[in-house]
Short mmCIF file of C-alpha atoms in Angstrom, two decimals:
data_model
loop_
_atom_site.label_atom_id
_atom_site.label_comp_id
_atom_site.label_asym_id
_atom_site.label_seq_id
_atom_site.Cartn_x
_atom_site.Cartn_y
_atom_site.Cartn_z
CA MET D 1 -106.99 -38.47 61.62
CA HIS D 2 -107.28 -41.94 60.10
CA PRO D 3 -104.21 -44.07 60.95
CA LYS D 4 -103.42 -44.53 57.25
CA ASN D 5 -103.57 -40.78 56.61
CA LEU D 6 -101.45 -40.16 59.72
CA LEU D 7 -98.80 -42.54 58.42
CA ILE D 8 -98.78 -40.80 55.05
CA ALA D 9 -98.40 -37.41 56.77
CA ILE D 10 -95.48 -38.68 58.84
CA VAL D 11 -93.76 -40.11 55.77
CA LEU D 12 -94.23 -36.85 53.84
CA ALA D 13 -92.91 -34.79 56.76
CA ALA D 14 -89.87 -37.04 57.03
CA ALA D 15 -89.24 -36.77 53.30
CA LEU D 16 -89.50 -32.98 53.47
CA ALA D 17 -87.08 -32.83 56.39
CA LEU D 18 -84.65 -35.07 54.53
CA GLY D 19 -84.93 -32.89 51.43
CA VAL D 20 -84.13 -29.74 53.42
CA PHE D 21 -81.17 -31.48 55.07
CA VAL D 22 -79.79 -32.67 51.74
CA ALA D 23 -80.24 -29.20 50.20
CA LEU D 24 -78.34 -27.58 53.04
CA ARG D 25 -75.58 -30.16 52.78
CA MET D 26 -75.29 -29.52 49.04
CA GLN D 27 -74.84 -25.79 49.70
CA THR D 28 -71.99 -26.38 52.17
CA PRO D 29 -68.63 -27.57 50.79
CA ALA D 30 -67.52 -30.86 52.33
CA GLU D 31 -64.22 -31.38 54.12
CA LEU D 32 -63.40 -27.75 54.81
CA HIS D 33 -60.40 -27.43 57.12
CA SER D 34 -61.05 -23.99 58.55
CA ALA D 35 -63.30 -21.75 56.48
CA PHE D 36 -66.75 -20.79 57.67
CA VAL D 37 -69.06 -20.27 54.70
CA LEU D 38 -71.78 -17.72 55.34
CA PRO D 39 -75.27 -19.20 54.87
CA THR D 40 -76.16 -16.03 52.97
CA PRO D 41 -73.24 -14.04 51.49
CA THR D 42 -73.20 -10.39 52.54
CA PRO D 43 -72.78 -7.64 49.91
CA LEU D 44 -69.82 -5.36 50.56
CA PRO D 45 -70.84 -1.97 51.96
CA GLU D 46 -70.49 1.17 49.90
CA PHE D 47 -67.10 2.84 50.33
CA ALA D 48 -64.61 4.93 48.35
CA LEU D 49 -60.90 4.22 48.82
CA VAL D 50 -57.86 4.02 46.50
CA ASN D 51 -55.41 1.32 45.42
CA GLN D 52 -51.61 1.40 45.38
CA GLN D 53 -51.71 3.26 42.05
CA GLY D 54 -54.00 5.93 43.46
CA GLU D 55 -56.98 4.64 41.46
CA ASP D 56 -60.49 4.58 42.90
CA VAL D 57 -61.60 1.44 44.72
CA THR D 58 -65.25 0.74 45.52
CA SER D 59 -67.31 -2.39 46.06
CA GLU D 60 -67.51 -2.71 42.26
CA THR D 61 -63.74 -3.30 42.19
CA PHE D 62 -64.40 -6.71 43.73
CA GLN D 63 -66.82 -7.84 41.04
CA ASP D 64 -65.71 -10.62 38.68
CA HIS D 65 -62.87 -11.67 41.03
CA TRP D 66 -62.40 -14.00 43.94
CA SER D 67 -60.47 -12.08 46.60
CA LEU D 68 -58.72 -13.08 49.82
CA VAL D 69 -58.96 -9.93 51.91
CA PHE D 70 -56.83 -9.15 54.97
CA PHE D 71 -56.94 -5.99 57.08
CA GLY D 72 -53.51 -4.88 58.31
CA PHE D 73 -50.82 -2.23 57.84
CA THR D 74 -47.32 -1.91 56.44
CA HIS D 75 -45.65 -1.11 59.78
CA CYS D 76 -47.09 -4.27 61.34
CA PRO D 77 -44.14 -6.22 62.80
CA ASP D 78 -45.35 -9.80 62.59
CA ILE D 79 -48.90 -10.98 61.89
CA CYS D 80 -49.39 -8.92 58.73
CA PRO D 81 -46.27 -9.99 56.81
CA THR D 82 -46.70 -13.55 58.05
CA THR D 83 -50.31 -13.72 56.88
CA LEU D 84 -49.50 -12.18 53.51
CA GLN D 85 -46.63 -14.64 53.04
CA ILE D 86 -49.04 -17.50 53.78
CA LEU D 87 -51.59 -16.15 51.30
CA SER D 88 -48.88 -15.67 48.68
CA ALA D 89 -47.59 -19.23 49.17
CA ALA D 90 -51.13 -20.60 49.01
CA ARG D 91 -51.83 -18.72 45.78
CA LYS D 92 -48.59 -20.04 44.27
CA THR D 93 -49.55 -23.60 45.20
CA LEU D 94 -53.04 -23.14 43.77
CA ALA D 95 -51.47 -21.92 40.53
CA GLU D 96 -49.20 -24.98 40.45
CA ASN D 97 -52.32 -27.10 40.93
CA SER D 98 -53.88 -25.39 37.88
CA GLN D 99 -56.61 -23.82 40.01
CA GLN D 100 -58.80 -21.46 38.00
CA PRO D 101 -59.74 -18.84 38.82
CA LEU D 102 -56.97 -17.81 41.19
CA PRO D 103 -57.99 -15.63 44.12
CA ARG D 104 -56.50 -12.16 44.31
CA ILE D 105 -54.69 -11.16 47.51
CA VAL D 106 -55.98 -7.90 48.98
CA LEU D 107 -54.57 -5.88 51.87
CA VAL D 108 -56.81 -3.15 53.25
CA SER D 109 -54.76 -0.77 55.38
CA VAL D 110 -56.06 0.01 58.87
CA ASP D 111 -53.35 2.69 59.14
CA PRO D 112 -54.26 5.15 56.38
CA GLU D 113 -52.32 7.96 58.09
CA ARG D 114 -49.00 6.33 57.22
CA ASP D 115 -49.95 3.93 54.44
CA THR D 116 -49.86 6.07 51.33
CA PRO D 117 -50.51 4.50 47.91
CA GLU D 118 -46.77 4.69 47.19
CA LEU D 119 -45.87 2.82 50.37
CA MET D 120 -48.60 0.26 49.75
CA ALA D 121 -47.21 -0.36 46.25
CA LYS D 122 -43.72 -1.11 47.59
CA TYR D 123 -45.08 -3.28 50.39
CA MET D 124 -47.45 -5.36 48.27
CA ALA D 125 -44.72 -6.03 45.70
CA TYR D 126 -42.94 -8.19 48.29
CA PHE D 127 -45.79 -10.69 48.16
CA GLY D 128 -46.12 -11.20 44.43
CA ASP D 129 -47.75 -9.71 41.38
CA ASP D 130 -51.40 -8.84 40.86
CA ASN D 131 -51.97 -8.08 44.54
CA LEU D 132 -54.27 -5.24 45.53
CA GLY D 133 -53.36 -2.76 48.26
CA ILE D 134 -56.12 -0.46 49.48
CA THR D 135 -55.87 2.71 51.54
CA GLY D 136 -57.62 6.08 51.80
CA SER D 137 -59.48 8.20 54.32
CA LEU D 138 -60.26 6.95 57.81
CA ASP D 139 -63.97 7.71 57.40
CA GLU D 140 -64.24 5.62 54.24
CA LEU D 141 -62.21 2.83 55.80
CA LYS D 142 -64.63 2.69 58.73
CA LYS D 143 -67.55 2.29 56.33
CA LEU D 144 -65.93 -0.88 55.04
CA THR D 145 -64.74 -2.31 58.35
CA THR D 146 -67.97 -1.57 60.20
CA GLY D 147 -70.02 -3.20 57.47
CA LEU D 148 -67.89 -6.35 57.65
CA GLY D 149 -67.46 -6.52 61.42
CA ILE D 150 -63.71 -5.90 61.27
CA PHE D 151 -62.07 -4.42 64.38
CA PHE D 152 -59.12 -2.04 64.45
CA ALA D 153 -57.86 0.55 66.94
CA LYS D 154 -54.85 2.87 66.86
CA GLN D 155 -52.69 2.57 69.97
CA ALA D 156 -50.95 5.36 71.87
CA GLY D 157 -47.62 6.55 70.52
CA ASP D 158 -45.94 9.45 68.79
CA ALA D 159 -46.89 10.67 65.34
CA GLU D 160 -44.71 8.18 63.46
CA ASN D 161 -44.25 5.36 65.95
CA TYR D 162 -47.44 3.61 67.01
CA ALA D 163 -49.17 0.27 66.62
CA VAL D 164 -52.64 -0.62 65.40
CA ASP D 165 -54.63 -3.48 66.90
CA HIS D 166 -56.75 -5.25 64.30
CA SER D 167 -58.64 -8.39 63.40
CA ALA D 168 -56.52 -11.22 62.03
CA ALA D 169 -59.24 -12.90 59.97
CA VAL D 170 -59.04 -13.38 56.21
CA LEU D 171 -62.25 -12.82 54.26
CA LEU D 172 -63.07 -14.55 50.99
CA VAL D 173 -65.09 -12.26 48.71
CA ASN D 174 -66.91 -13.82 45.77
CA PRO D 175 -67.20 -12.43 42.20
CA GLU D 176 -70.48 -10.72 43.07
CA ALA D 177 -68.63 -8.53 45.59
CA GLU D 178 -70.09 -10.43 48.54
CA PHE D 179 -68.43 -11.50 51.78
CA HIS D 180 -68.66 -15.25 51.21
CA ALA D 181 -66.45 -17.07 53.74
CA LEU D 182 -64.26 -16.40 56.77
CA PHE D 183 -60.88 -17.85 57.70
CA SER D 184 -60.04 -17.31 61.37
CA GLY D 185 -57.65 -18.79 63.91
CA THR D 186 -54.11 -19.76 62.97
CA HIS D 187 -53.65 -19.43 59.22
CA GLN D 188 -51.86 -22.18 57.29
CA VAL D 189 -51.02 -22.54 53.62
CA GLU D 190 -52.67 -25.98 53.50
CA THR D 191 -55.94 -24.55 54.80
CA PHE D 192 -56.33 -22.12 51.92
CA VAL D 193 -55.12 -24.65 49.35
CA ASN D 194 -57.78 -27.11 50.52
CA ASP D 195 -60.70 -24.82 51.28
CA VAL D 196 -60.64 -22.18 48.55
CA PRO D 197 -61.18 -24.59 45.61
CA LEU D 198 -63.97 -26.39 47.50
CA ILE D 199 -65.76 -23.11 48.15
CA MET D 200 -65.33 -21.96 44.55
CA ASP D 201 -66.62 -25.27 43.19
CA ALA D 202 -69.69 -25.14 45.44
CA TYR D 203 -70.35 -21.55 44.35
CA GLN D 204 -70.25 -22.43 40.66
#
């Protein structure tokens, strides 16, 4: 190749590489504290569960909302109420900061044997209004958790006194009912207050 043509090719290749880099940077919110944004959001799997009012919940329920989704159970002694309190405090702070839209807090029960809609309604009321509690059959629950890579396992115990091991991550689901971002590790109010608006702004 002629030296001049080679130089032009190198310059074009460098420009292309820079363009790809800039495009990727533009798709990733800057200054995130904890959240991992999926390069390609994953549609929620098909499932059929119910909310705390006994109404049907499917993947379509998540459309047109931002949702912070946690998998836990009402008899959980520590991590579940702590995480929900953090999410509730973060949502309150976002509201005070005039954040729009506000994400909805969602608890999906990994203990459907004990977590009836009635119990979920009482439990979710402790963490504010407009929260969504989801329960239902074990088979339908597994469709959702398997599709999202969420772990849970019932531990040995008697019929009414047992624990459930489960993932502690919080998932951010976008208004197209897609798994959009993951919050893992130690959850903090400040993390959600910082990261959620950045992710929403980048999405819009």
